[in-house]
Amino acid sequence: MASLPAPDPSDQPDWNLRHIVDELRLSREVRHKIRYLDRIRELPSREVLTNVLTGLSAALFPTHYGQASLTDETIDYFVGHTLSRTLDLLVEQVRRALYFSEPPDALDEAELRRKAIGITRQFAAQLPAIRAVLVSDLHAAYQGDPAATNISEILLSYPGVKAITCHRIAHAIHQLGAPFCARLIADIAHSATGIDIHPAARIGSSFFIDHGTGVVIGETTVIGERVRLYQAVTLGAKRFPVDDNGVLAKGIPRHPIVEDDVVIYAGATVLGRVTIGHGSTIGGNVWLTHSVPPDSNISQAKMLEE
Amino acid sequence: MASLPAPDPSDQPDWNLRHIVDELRLSREVRHKIRYLDRIRELPSREVLTNVLTGLSAALFPTHYGQASLTDETIDYFVGHTLSRTLDLLVEQVRRALYFSEPPDALDEAELRRKAIGITRQFAAQLPAIRAVLVSDLHAAYQGDPAATNISEILLSYPGVKAITCHRIAHAIHQLGAPFCARLIADIAHSATGIDIHPAARIGSSFFIDHGTGVVIGETTVIGERVRLYQAVTLGAKRFPVDDNGVLAKGIPRHPIVEDDVVIYAGATVLGRVTIGHGSTIGGNVWLTHSVPPDSNISQAKMLEE
Amino acid sequence: MASLPAPDPSDQPDWNLRHIVDELRLSREVRHKIRYLDRIRELPSREVLTNVLTGLSAALFPTHYGQASLTDETIDYFVGHTLSRTLDLLVEQVRRALYFSEPPDALDEAELRRKAIGITRQFAAQLPAIRAVLVSDLHAAYQGDPAATNISEILLSYPGVKAITCHRIAHAIHQLGAPFCARLIADIAHSATGIDIHPAARIGSSFFIDHGTGVVIGETTVIGERVRLYQAVTLGAKRFPVDDNGVLAKGIPRHPIVEDDVVIYAGATVLGRVTIGHGSTIGGNVWLTHSVPPDSNISQAKMLEE
Amino acid sequence: MASLPAPDPSDQPDWNLRHIVDELRLSREVRHKIRYLDRIRELPSREVLTNVLTGLSAALFPTHYGQASLTDETIDYFVGHTLSRTLDLLVEQVRRALYFSEPPDALDEAELRRKAIGITRQFAAQLPAIRAVLVSDLHAAYQGDPAATNISEILLSYPGVKAITCHRIAHAIHQLGAPFCARLIADIAHSATGIDIHPAARIGSSFFIDHGTGVVIGETTVIGERVRLYQAVTLGAKRFPVDDNGVLAKGIPRHPIVEDDVVIYAGATVLGRVTIGHGSTIGGNVWLTHSVPPDSNISQAKMLEE
Amino acid sequence: MASLPAPDPSDQPDWNLRHIVDELRLSREVRHKIRYLDRIRELPSREVLTNVLTGLSAALFPTHYGQASLTDETIDYFVGHTLSRTLDLLVEQVRRALYFSEPPDALDEAELRRKAIGITRQFAAQLPAIRAVLVSDLHAAYQGDPAATNISEILLSYPGVKAITCHRIAHAIHQLGAPFCARLIADIAHSATGIDIHPAARIGSSFFIDHGTGVVIGETTVIGERVRLYQAVTLGAKRFPVDDNGVLAKGIPRHPIVEDDVVIYAGATVLGRVTIGHGSTIGGNVWLTHSVPPDSNISQAKMLEE
Amino acid sequence: MASLPAPDPSDQPDWNLRHIVDELRLSREVRHKIRYLDRIRELPSREVLTNVLTGLSAALFPTHYGQASLTDETIDYFVGHTLSRTLDLLVEQVRRALYFSEPPDALDEAELRRKAIGITRQFAAQLPAIRAVLVSDLHAAYQGDPAATNISEILLSYPGVKAITCHRIAHAIHQLGAPFCARLIADIAHSATGIDIHPAARIGSSFFIDHGTGVVIGETTVIGERVRLYQAVTLGAKRFPVDDNGVLAKGIPRHPIVEDDVVIYAGATVLGRVTIGHGSTIGGNVWLTHSVPPDSNISQAKMLEE
């Protein structure tokens, strides 16, 4: 067979691949090991959970998030089929997540799958109730935003609605015992909306976040009914308690309690396990680290405005 | 045919699907009904409008947002074909949106389609003018950011440029009578950039937003020529007027007027129908609820810096 | 062949396409020309660089960002193959980017490709070191967030981790001489996370950003080891120096130096070439434009809290 | 802006596109016009009809052609949803096809759509009967092929089964008045299997074609119950009758009648309106242009074997 | 909320879906039941096996069927990664297929998976040997076709090469105990090439089929070394033995033995357990049902040519 | 970190990958080497050429093979844009193909690309003429098939039309000097239609193949005007001349000449450099190896029919 002059090396790049691959293996296995258990486990998938969110949204609001052309005759088949596919996906993600919340000696495969099915079945049973509270949120958005013209616009284009939809799903999954899945769902919502709600936060009905970019709602926050937030509001922790070994204590109540009918304007920061009494209004950019009684009206000091 | 022991129920999950599907139908039709009209209508699609934005961007800046390999010979075919496909998509979305802005008794299908075609044709005719003002925005970005090194980098990587491109398209569609489409386009931009500009806001040429995350520009805002904003600036409403029935009045001027050549630094909040006089500079984190004369230089009170 | 009445014009829309295409060409070529050189060049592609980021992330953390089912036997093939495809993509993007950073008279095609291969080869050699510092960032996240429960959750769901992963890649590419590519990578991360880090910024190991939305880190920022930031922190420029012709001077140090072991809480703004001494804590919403000595503890003036 | 030497023309190919586009338009509009009516109509789409076939196959045999993981609980939702989507697609294709079978003065849009819906509704109602006869075909295949080991293998891998499935669907659509759609479905099957059955051919139950490549069954063929064919069998026309003007007469019976329980071996050719009596066997490569009585056993002349 | 006149029923088609879905369920479960076992099992997937074929072809001939741009440095990573993914896919398909070849009381899930892994591991070990014999087939094609100009053209464009590649893979899988998978692979090749080779057929090295459409090679055929076939050759069964109950006996040798160095021209039909002696030539369209000694030269009777 | 019992090896299959990869490399590089030159070259891609065929078909018959919704206003943009993309793809495939038809010492990269552009430009210029002759073929199909009802049906569903469309494109590319590309296009058509036409065959206008499966037309065949073929017709070589070394001589005329107005019925075989005189009819299954004068009417010997 014919011969050809050796090609210019710059045309066939030599990446020194073998060396890099070896170094990366060394990094993974010896130098900078991060594997939790000795055994490789399949991790929950952000992509699949994104599909789960799409499927659940479509099952809850079929003509808005599913297929616009559904009719009275076809809609139940769509809902049933969409749920069936979505719950199958969710079971597998929950199963993978359980590796991380169960003690290592409980990692029996069949048991984990049974547990994942149980969690998913309980979650599915809650969907009608989740839809009910989401409709209360939609009405809150319609009433709270003078620029809103109809419910469909709110469902399709309000980031605050997307965020609370994801949160109500994530919160249910968190409560049922699959916090890793819940966390991923929360971050999918965060990436799409700029609104960061920890899945453990408890939020009452008729909740509305307007604009929303930069909102942060921490893990142990409790929010009542008919609360309204604006962009860049932080409901955060003031400080992080450490245990006797100087390790951060996890799960201790450290975020605000916001009672019913509170409005918090853009950029306000509320830190620590304080209580905002019902009916209060917190002004924009306010910095608040103590409790306020019901019907308070807190605004920034006057001098700031000059 | 052969028989097999009944499978372990945990392997074939039983979701109680029929019950959930029935409950969701009850929720949709009776308990938590949100349908605006008795008849199902096809809603505008966020996905299709995302494609419309991609197509319009490609038609306006073909080598940057379309095909990098276009030549003088092929570019017009690309532009014409891309526009043709994109306008076809847009007509259908505008048609769907018109259901929401027209009175219910005007919902004649043929008439709606004719109207949608008319709106789309007028929109298409504005594209060269939209390109002209976008080029002024690009030059403003180049001059306003010391880190910018060339126009192509700005076109491809500046969120502020993406936001204003979407806004100029959304604003034109809003003005022509398809506000639902405009709102969806604005939210697509918001999700990608963290910049939330209501499509009704009026913004002059040579406009630049740097970094941009958290910027909010309200519905009745008016912005002049050569204005520059930084991240987390809010041009918002101070309070929401209610009518005699306590219902939020919609569409009333309630956001700031920002005159020519104003710069507003990061985190500043300007609320209400106030006027920032031309040539003014508003400092970072400033909270402003009254008008300021031309050439003002507003900054935070000194004590804040200590 | 059969004839048919002329269709209703409203059914076959006439967009006046030829006129619009001509106007857009006139805009591109004459009225609002933005082309840098007379010759059309292929621009770097945001889509391809997104794939490059996906590929590099998968090579660095194969079971988290690549394929969950990898085994000890298959993982090196995955890493090698993924790197091979990804580096091929990157070479082409770097080559396109070089048009913008090289002087016009250096635009010899073969030379540019050789240079692009050289840059990519050097970049590839740094990947094990990049992985090492990213693992330090992961440990910092685990120790810094009381809500974190395991490293996998942090890798998959923390926006701050995504942002710093992209930054460490972008920074390496920037330093090696392809700043346009680096800028696009930074903006891809910004769009996904709301965190805007200029690729030129220098950031030490064990770095953590919590929540992250609205963080801005400017071009000439220098950050030490073990620094922690919260959402909406700005490390920005105070003013932009202009040269004798009033043109913005580019590249001059104008952003803060943050020394080792500093914590900066949410919403704090630090502007100008100031130094935050090691071990300092900067409180939420603080506005800071001067240097502070080591171990400072800066918080907002008291009156703000009432 | 900087200038650059004109590129080597061979790098930026000049296709003389404008001239070619003009010539092609001239060819379409003047020189080699093939348009049936003066008005452009949307044609049925081969791609969409391929999806229709996929959908119908999945509705008929859900676990074989749809989703392998269906359970008793989910299967009806799958079938209902799949049918709903598929019938929507089919309506549109039938509507487009009707332009070609209706007289030009009947082309009222609303009427055509109503008619398309009516045809599709009637077709849908026949699906259970179509399934019944297809199951008879499956049993015929199982009994007729010594290499067959189970029904699932036959459903998934026998080209004869794919061909008859498509034919039974195409035939129903043909009979209901949408022959253009039926023809496209027949050609999709032909391309996949090498078996060419005209959709107008009438074929009884328990029909089996083994191997199948090269089988041709003409437009006016009539086939009884329990007939078996092998590869390369032709049931064709002997000659084409012309009318008084020498034009081919269309639709006249000109293909064979094959009665019940006939077997025709590979490569046999039967031409003209002849009748193969019930129970007959036609040997391989036989060339037959006259009728044969029941229970005939026709084989090639002996000398051929030597 | 506003009301609207009931829509024209023809616009919202009513398919009578519930009735059709019920009838189809009745057909599946009662009237025309085809399920082999009472329990639903997941069937092998034609789509996945198509991907398996693509993957195996790429592993065997990486630059032809995989990635054209592979280099000496990257090719092994490509081969290893491609094999890894493909074998994972194949294991699952083999597992599903085993349900059909194992006795029902052997259907223990874990055992089936272990067995599937064992089969796949043995198959993988044969790949180098499969490649060796395929290269002999390529050389046979190059030497046998005067129109062939190089090996690459043969690999990329000869249907006979695609067919024998699939057959050698299918045959190995068949011999290892997964005949259902093998059958599907054979039919994928049949659909693409018009060449139908039963996976159980035994074929020696340096085998070549030219053109190929209509070739049929039956289950118990045995073919020696250096055999060449042309289009429409049938190596079939003459009659099907039935057992005492009149049921087709399966697996009995009933197809030809073709010894080394035989050429069979287009359209020839060889039926039954006959032997074509080595070195023989069988002419086009010959019909042969008895054995012929070595070095025979069989052609059609003379009169046929006139 | 926690420890876990070693997993059951059967769950994490060990493929012995390293050994297989090494064996395959040895097979590629030493034992069964097929590489033509020492240097790896990128091969033409079947997938890309499939896209080229799709693009060219769409440019030639835009509403049939392109977009059904094109209007007079948009069609030229579609055609121009489609051609532009398609010719770009074709240039690259021609460039790759040229490696195989040029002598090794001519393999200068820039020269090859220039030559590929030249070939593609000449090909593009022939497209209007190709369309003209294809329209003659369409009319021949309409007149030749009594089952044909309109030209659109023929364009969309006749395999003979697809085959001749591909052939006219492949033949032009073959004649211009890129035979490898032409061969791949011919095989794409063969796989889709069962019709195998060598790209070098010369075929006059108004050509029609009905049904088509199994048709083979050899490399040096010459076909006149208005010829009609049916399924399974072979125009082949009788024997293959060998040169003095016993090597097959390539390119020598060895296939039939079919003059104007000939009809050849199904299954007929014509072998060798014979001439079928104009106006002749060749009957089904006829075996012909000598020339016949004009207006011959050849049919099978009578005895075959009984």
Tab-separated table of N, CA and C in Angstrom, chain A residues 136-192:
chain	number	residue	atom	x	y	z
A	136	SER	N	-54.244	28.678	44.596
A	136	SER	CA	-54.308	29.830	45.518
A	136	SER	C	-53.144	30.781	45.266
A	137	ASP	N	-51.988	30.227	44.941
A	137	ASP	CA	-50.835	31.076	44.626
A	137	ASP	C	-51.086	31.892	43.357
A	138	LEU	N	-51.719	31.254	42.357
A	138	LEU	CA	-52.009	31.979	41.114
A	138	LEU	C	-52.945	33.153	41.368
A	139	HIS	N	-53.961	32.921	42.182
A	139	HIS	CA	-54.873	34.015	42.477
A	139	HIS	C	-54.143	35.133	43.235
A	140	ALA	N	-53.243	34.743	44.139
A	140	ALA	CA	-52.462	35.755	44.861
A	140	ALA	C	-51.639	36.594	43.889
A	141	ALA	N	-51.064	35.945	42.858
A	141	ALA	CA	-50.271	36.683	41.882
A	141	ALA	C	-51.154	37.643	41.096
A	142	TYR	N	-52.325	37.158	40.716
A	142	TYR	CA	-53.217	37.995	39.930
A	142	TYR	C	-53.638	39.228	40.716
A	143	GLN	N	-53.909	39.014	41.996
A	143	GLN	CA	-54.355	40.141	42.816
A	143	GLN	C	-53.195	41.045	43.220
A	144	GLY	N	-51.986	40.494	43.266
A	144	GLY	CA	-50.874	41.262	43.809
A	144	GLY	C	-50.096	42.068	42.784
A	145	ASP	N	-50.284	41.803	41.502
A	145	ASP	CA	-49.481	42.505	40.501
A	145	ASP	C	-50.371	43.312	39.580
A	146	PRO	N	-50.255	44.654	39.628
A	146	PRO	CA	-51.117	45.475	38.771
A	146	PRO	C	-50.844	45.243	37.285
A	147	ALA	N	-49.686	44.690	36.951
A	147	ALA	CA	-49.381	44.454	35.531
A	147	ALA	C	-49.956	43.140	35.019
A	148	ALA	N	-50.462	42.290	35.903
A	148	ALA	CA	-50.991	40.988	35.467
A	148	ALA	C	-52.337	41.173	34.788
A	149	THR	N	-52.547	40.511	33.661
A	149	THR	CA	-53.825	40.669	32.968
A	149	THR	C	-54.670	39.406	32.934
A	150	ASN	N	-54.080	38.242	33.109
A	150	ASN	CA	-54.893	37.036	33.195
A	150	ASN	C	-54.086	35.894	33.799
A	151	ILE	N	-54.779	34.863	34.230
A	151	ILE	CA	-54.137	33.749	34.927
A	151	ILE	C	-53.184	32.988	34.004
A	152	SER	N	-53.544	32.866	32.724
A	152	SER	CA	-52.685	32.115	31.812
A	152	SER	C	-51.320	32.783	31.669
A	153	GLU	N	-51.322	34.106	31.570
A	153	GLU	CA	-50.068	34.846	31.494
A	153	GLU	C	-49.216	34.581	32.732
A	154	ILE	N	-49.872	34.524	33.867
A	154	ILE	CA	-49.149	34.287	35.126
A	154	ILE	C	-48.545	32.881	35.138
A	155	LEU	N	-49.328	31.904	34.720
A	155	LEU	CA	-48.820	30.524	34.685
A	155	LEU	C	-47.631	30.394	33.746
A	156	LEU	N	-47.689	31.088	32.618
A	156	LEU	CA	-46.668	30.870	31.599
A	156	LEU	C	-45.448	31.757	31.760
A	157	SER	N	-45.583	32.919	32.416
A	157	SER	CA	-44.453	33.845	32.345
A	157	SER	C	-43.975	34.405	33.674
A	158	TYR	N	-44.515	33.953	34.822
A	158	TYR	CA	-44.062	34.554	36.077
A	158	TYR	C	-43.023	33.660	36.741
A	159	PRO	N	-41.814	34.150	36.911
A	159	PRO	CA	-40.790	33.324	37.566
A	159	PRO	C	-41.197	32.934	38.983
A	160	GLY	N	-41.897	33.818	39.679
A	160	GLY	CA	-42.326	33.491	41.033
A	160	GLY	C	-43.257	32.287	41.054
A	161	VAL	N	-44.049	32.154	40.004
A	161	VAL	CA	-44.960	31.008	39.932
A	161	VAL	C	-44.187	29.732	39.644
A	162	LYS	N	-43.213	29.830	38.765
A	162	LYS	CA	-42.386	28.644	38.507
A	162	LYS	C	-41.667	28.216	39.790
A	163	ALA	N	-41.147	29.204	40.512
A	163	ALA	CA	-40.397	28.887	41.725
A	163	ALA	C	-41.282	28.212	42.769
A	164	ILE	N	-42.482	28.734	42.972
A	164	ILE	CA	-43.333	28.147	44.024
A	164	ILE	C	-43.877	26.784	43.569
A	165	THR	N	-44.117	26.636	42.264
A	165	THR	CA	-44.535	25.311	41.767
A	165	THR	C	-43.458	24.275	42.073
A	166	CYS	N	-42.229	24.603	41.720
A	166	CYS	CA	-41.135	23.676	42.001
A	166	CYS	C	-40.987	23.452	43.502
A	167	HIS	N	-41.144	24.529	44.278
A	167	HIS	CA	-40.963	24.364	45.716
A	167	HIS	C	-42.011	23.436	46.317
A	168	ARG	N	-43.254	23.598	45.907
A	168	ARG	CA	-44.299	22.762	46.525
A	168	ARG	C	-44.064	21.289	46.180
A	169	ILE	N	-43.543	21.035	44.988
A	169	ILE	CA	-43.178	19.659	44.631
A	169	ILE	C	-41.957	19.205	45.440
A	170	ALA	N	-40.944	20.052	45.475
A	170	ALA	CA	-39.713	19.691	46.177
A	170	ALA	C	-39.977	19.489	47.669
A	171	HIS	N	-40.814	20.340	48.239
A	171	HIS	CA	-41.094	20.247	49.681
A	171	HIS	C	-41.774	18.915	50.000
A	172	ALA	N	-42.743	18.523	49.175
A	172	ALA	CA	-43.420	17.239	49.414
A	172	ALA	C	-42.419	16.090	49.350
A	173	ILE	N	-41.538	16.126	48.359
A	173	ILE	CA	-40.543	15.051	48.214
A	173	ILE	C	-39.565	15.065	49.391
A	174	HIS	N	-39.204	16.262	49.837
A	174	HIS	CA	-38.324	16.396	51.005
A	174	HIS	C	-38.974	15.785	52.242
A	175	GLN	N	-40.225	16.126	52.461
A	175	GLN	CA	-40.903	15.645	53.662
A	175	GLN	C	-41.059	14.137	53.644
A	176	LEU	N	-41.201	13.567	52.443
A	176	LEU	CA	-41.408	12.119	52.342
A	176	LEU	C	-40.105	11.342	52.469
A	177	GLY	N	-38.967	12.052	52.498
A	177	GLY	CA	-37.737	11.344	52.779
A	177	GLY	C	-36.745	11.216	51.641
A	178	ALA	N	-36.819	12.093	50.654
A	178	ALA	CA	-35.836	12.054	49.580
A	178	ALA	C	-35.227	13.439	49.387
A	179	PRO	N	-34.514	13.934	50.407
A	179	PRO	CA	-34.047	15.331	50.372
A	179	PRO	C	-33.081	15.623	49.220
A	180	PHE	N	-32.319	14.626	48.784
A	180	PHE	CA	-31.361	14.887	47.711
A	180	PHE	C	-32.122	15.265	46.423
A	181	CYS	N	-33.164	14.501	46.100
A	181	CYS	CA	-33.985	14.852	44.937
A	181	CYS	C	-34.588	16.249	45.103
A	182	ALA	N	-35.083	16.511	46.301
A	182	ALA	CA	-35.720	17.796	46.545
A	182	ALA	C	-34.739	18.946	46.307
A	183	ARG	N	-33.500	18.742	46.770
A	183	ARG	CA	-32.477	19.779	46.606
A	183	ARG	C	-32.191	20.044	45.137
A	184	LEU	N	-32.117	19.003	44.344
A	184	LEU	CA	-31.857	19.177	42.924
A	184	LEU	C	-33.008	19.925	42.246
A	185	ILE	N	-34.223	19.598	42.630
A	185	ILE	CA	-35.377	20.301	42.056
A	185	ILE	C	-35.312	21.774	42.425
A	186	ALA	N	-34.967	22.056	43.676
A	186	ALA	CA	-34.870	23.456	44.096
A	186	ALA	C	-33.818	24.202	43.279
A	187	ASP	N	-32.707	23.521	42.995
A	187	ASP	CA	-31.664	24.217	42.251
A	187	ASP	C	-32.042	24.391	40.781
A	188	ILE	N	-32.804	23.453	40.233
A	188	ILE	CA	-33.298	23.645	38.866
A	188	ILE	C	-34.155	24.909	38.806
A	189	ALA	N	-35.016	25.078	39.799
A	189	ALA	CA	-35.839	26.282	39.857
A	189	ALA	C	-34.981	27.532	40.061
A	190	HIS	N	-33.988	27.433	40.937
A	190	HIS	CA	-33.095	28.559	41.207
A	190	HIS	C	-32.401	29.019	39.924
A	191	SER	N	-31.905	28.047	39.160
A	191	SER	CA	-31.189	28.395	37.934
A	191	SER	C	-32.106	29.083	36.936
A	192	ALA	N	-33.371	28.670	36.881
A	192	ALA	CA	-34.294	29.239	35.891
A	192	ALA	C	-34.869	30.580	36.317
